[in-house]
Amino acid sequence: MRFLFFCLAIAICLPLSVVAKPLHYYFPEDIQFNPNIPKPSEVLGYEVGQWHVRHDQLVQYMKVLAKTSDRVQIKTIGYTHEKRPLLLLTITAPNKLQRIEKIRTQHLARLFSEETSVGTPAVAWMGYSVHGNEPSGSNAALLVAYYLAAAQNDVVTELLNNTVILLDPSLNPDGLARFAQWANSNRGMNLSADPQHREHVEAWPSGRTNHYMFDLNRDWLLLQHPESQARVSEFHRWKPNVLTDFHEMGSNSSYFFQPGIASRTHPLTPKMNVTLTEVLAQFHAKSLDDDKQLYFTQESFDDFYYGKGSTYPDANGAIGILFEQASSRGHVQDTINGQLSFAQTIKNQVTTSLSTFTGIMANKKQLLSYQQQFYQQAVALADKEKFAGYVVSAGQDQQKFETFLSLLSQHQIEGFTLQKPFKVAGYQYQIGDIYVPLAQPQYRLVKAVFSEQKTFQDNTFYDVSGWTLAHAFNLNFAKADSTWGLKVSEQPWKLPAKQQYEVLPDAYAYSFSWQQWQAPKMLNFLLKNKIEARVAMKAFNAITTSGEHAFASGSIVIPSGLQQNKRWLALLNMAQTKFSVKIHPITTGLTSKGIDLGSRNMSALTRPKVLLVGGEGTSQYEVGEVWYHLDKHLGIAPTLVEQDRIAQVNLSKYSHIILTDGRLNRLSDRAKVLITGWVNKGGVIWGHKRGAKWLLDSQMLNAKSVSKKEMAEQFNTKELTYGDQDSLGGKQRIAGAIFSTELDLSHPLSFGFERATLPVFKNSTWLLKAPEKPFLSVSKYVEKPLLSGYAAAENVSKISEGAAVIAHRYGKGSVIASTDNPVFRGYWYGSSRLLTNAIFFGHTLSVQGR
């Protein structure tokens, strides 16, 4: 008795971290486990929840489970940017695991057959912690995997006999690793629950994002990153019936599970999807009730944007379910609901993981039937539409077009190449363009990615309201009301083999078009290798080894007589093969039309050296998006500097400075003076959104903005009630919609664009007024600018009066300002060309701002 009292006293006095939660804390006490399967603590060296698991530890434990349990297989489906493995565990009964590939193919075949066998297993995809600083999910995955591998009772046996469980323990390994390092590094042996303690206040950038600071929970549809590409590929290999998506939210909240706000469900989502989500919710509610945990549903979160983990399944025949746990953001934190421990957050995620299994078992027949009907009804639903499909023009940039089609293919969307011209809505589509029919299994997703919906039942959105992929790629497209006269390829489009190029002969000069997507990256490669290059400020026709060829303004010219690198011609041959951009040998500097090759309108180019301003206050998403664009698509390694360090940096080393959105109040007065002087001496500065506002406030940009007061005064608020706040807020903001702008195609920042119309993505009401001085506007919004998504009529009217991009000289340098982020989420291949052109041609501007 005295010994027991001593032990209890020690437990009370010891730091909280030492009193670890044992395994039975997370599970019902009556569960027995196979003693031959190692517990997490036996591999980690600590109890789950005592420390934040590192990704390498997570991988190690999952491999141990696969080695010791005959219920578990493990597969590496890809690697992150930082080369961490992306794991997927397949867990089912041992006899099923031995023939798992046959089960998978039968599962897919059943979707398009009449089979209704109750013996068919349901497929559940359990996904954890797409946001790395929401770690309760990945830590819970340790316990869920152990439960499935080692639990010994009739419930688990029946579950494994009737389901295949695909467990993704970490959707964002790089972010999880970043946050685990932060939380563990700032944890003491005596835990601090103070929300102001460093452990609970992450440094910039947070672990929420991946390596390039992207939110991977917005990338399911866009597929810009290897994590998403691998996951969606496996998703379609299996087509699960249910997919779970475990997150965290603010510490002072409780627990959320879907359904979300009913009025904000995407209209293409079948009503039965919502019904089944509600049915499964009853099981989560019961489990949390039994544990006396607070929770809520049908608030805050919605199911509109199809690019999230809980909504992408809804457009693909599965039931996507979002779970949100109040976050301890460390090991323990004081909240309005009392002290919240990391262990408790993990336990709730385990609880709803198990309730998901219970719900699937109880509704297996309905889930299988729903998915089967989802796909079998697709063609019938397409037949009821007033149009047959979409026709998309390839344009001159074949590389960008192929990237667009590859994206559709990854989503199992089929397109067919036009075999003869086809006229739609007054536009003549050409051989090589693409036709995407509605009548295919992915009918709903086809409609979603081409949607230009502008009116909505509810005007408030958790995420974006418009994401039309063809607009993002700046591709001309139209609905085909009829297929009469349409002739297309018999087989769906596939990526063609890489083009082969002839060895370049000796010539007077060489030139290549700026229109191909890889042309800027090729130019940067050449400039890095000290190849002298020029940009044609005006169009010309030149005599090449294959005859006369027309070169548009923006074409790159490489004069042979200026080259100093002895390997320069070999590098040209290497470049056109590497980047698949044809280089034309020119035989004479005298052109048949337009400027000659020695013209003053051939502007010299130098290798860009870019300083990207980041750090606390700036948007990690937008800084990451710019970094990603420069790194991946241009081959440029920007120098990323926190804004409060700018005053200590020698700016003369850089040709460009980029300011993204964010609070730029950490740029000191000294930094402002240094930047202004740097631009005046010849630097090129780009700013978008609040980065553009900083240029305006610093009096470098010759423009005027529309004030917040002016935007707010558009809305009549006299008769509104207290309950109208959300509706008014929804009207006053632009959560994410697509607008049309008109380009000045003669402007250097428009080089490479084929048409004057350019769709842009807008998620801010900050606007620039159209300048009175001529030649300063690169692009402006058209009279009726809204293309896709929600925006109040008052905002649309005000936007139609504004400028989208303004650029001019400032001393010997250039100032370029955009009201919108041209590289939003990495998939805006159309508008990103503006930033690209600012990098390579920003120094060529000739009009002073004042």
Short mmCIF file of N, CA and C in Angstrom, two decimals, residues 396 511-515 535-542 549-557 595 602 745 750-754:
data_model
loop_
_atom_site.label_atom_id
_atom_site.label_comp_id
_atom_site.label_asym_id
_atom_site.label_seq_id
_atom_site.Cartn_x
_atom_site.Cartn_y
_atom_site.Cartn_z
N GLN A 396 -0.78 28.01 -80.18
CA GLN A 396 0.59 27.89 -80.67
C GLN A 396 1.53 27.21 -79.66
N SER A 511 17.41 31.46 -83.88
CA SER A 511 16.26 32.08 -83.21
C SER A 511 15.24 31.02 -82.82
N PHE A 512 14.52 31.30 -81.75
CA PHE A 512 13.41 30.42 -81.36
C PHE A 512 12.25 31.24 -80.83
N SER A 513 11.05 30.68 -80.97
CA SER A 513 9.82 31.36 -80.57
C SER A 513 9.71 31.42 -79.05
N TRP A 514 9.12 32.50 -78.56
CA TRP A 514 8.89 32.67 -77.13
C TRP A 514 7.55 32.05 -76.70
N GLN A 515 6.78 31.53 -77.64
CA GLN A 515 5.44 31.05 -77.34
C GLN A 515 5.42 29.70 -76.64
N VAL A 535 16.41 39.80 -77.49
CA VAL A 535 14.97 39.64 -77.68
C VAL A 535 14.51 40.63 -78.73
N ALA A 536 13.74 40.14 -79.68
CA ALA A 536 13.22 41.00 -80.75
C ALA A 536 12.03 41.78 -80.23
N MET A 537 12.16 43.10 -80.13
CA MET A 537 11.09 43.93 -79.63
C MET A 537 9.98 44.11 -80.67
N LYS A 538 10.30 43.80 -81.93
CA LYS A 538 9.31 43.85 -83.00
C LYS A 538 9.44 42.60 -83.86
N ALA A 539 8.39 42.29 -84.60
CA ALA A 539 8.38 41.09 -85.43
C ALA A 539 9.28 41.23 -86.64
N PHE A 540 9.69 40.09 -87.19
CA PHE A 540 10.50 40.09 -88.41
C PHE A 540 10.35 38.76 -89.12
N ASN A 541 10.65 38.79 -90.42
CA ASN A 541 10.73 37.58 -91.23
C ASN A 541 12.19 37.38 -91.61
N ALA A 542 12.73 36.19 -91.38
CA ALA A 542 14.13 35.93 -91.67
C ALA A 542 14.27 34.72 -92.58
N HIS A 549 10.94 32.40 -92.66
CA HIS A 549 10.17 32.08 -91.44
C HIS A 549 9.79 33.37 -90.74
N ALA A 550 8.53 33.45 -90.26
CA ALA A 550 8.04 34.62 -89.54
C ALA A 550 8.30 34.46 -88.05
N PHE A 551 8.95 35.44 -87.46
CA PHE A 551 9.24 35.44 -86.03
C PHE A 551 8.46 36.57 -85.36
N ALA A 552 7.64 36.24 -84.37
CA ALA A 552 6.84 37.24 -83.67
C ALA A 552 7.72 38.05 -82.72
N SER A 553 7.23 39.22 -82.33
CA SER A 553 7.94 39.99 -81.31
C SER A 553 8.05 39.11 -80.06
N GLY A 554 9.20 39.21 -79.40
CA GLY A 554 9.48 38.35 -78.26
C GLY A 554 10.33 37.15 -78.61
N SER A 555 10.56 36.93 -79.90
CA SER A 555 11.43 35.82 -80.31
C SER A 555 12.85 36.08 -79.81
N ILE A 556 13.54 35.02 -79.50
CA ILE A 556 14.92 35.12 -78.99
C ILE A 556 15.89 34.87 -80.14
N VAL A 557 16.86 35.76 -80.26
CA VAL A 557 17.87 35.68 -81.32
C VAL A 557 19.24 35.50 -80.70
N ILE A 595 12.28 44.17 -88.56
CA ILE A 595 13.61 44.63 -88.13
C ILE A 595 14.70 43.66 -88.55
N MET A 602 16.63 45.01 -81.18
CA MET A 602 17.08 43.73 -80.64
C MET A 602 17.72 44.03 -79.29
N LEU A 745 -1.07 43.63 -76.59
CA LEU A 745 -0.17 42.63 -77.18
C LEU A 745 1.12 43.22 -77.73
N SER A 750 3.77 41.27 -72.71
CA SER A 750 2.78 40.41 -73.37
C SER A 750 3.42 39.49 -74.40
N PHE A 751 4.75 39.50 -74.51
CA PHE A 751 5.41 38.64 -75.49
C PHE A 751 5.03 37.17 -75.22
N GLY A 752 4.73 36.45 -76.28
CA GLY A 752 4.39 35.04 -76.17
C GLY A 752 2.91 34.77 -76.07
N PHE A 753 2.11 35.79 -75.77
CA PHE A 753 0.66 35.62 -75.72
C PHE A 753 0.11 35.66 -77.15
N GLU A 754 -0.86 34.80 -77.43
CA GLU A 754 -1.45 34.74 -78.77
C GLU A 754 -2.67 35.62 -78.93
#
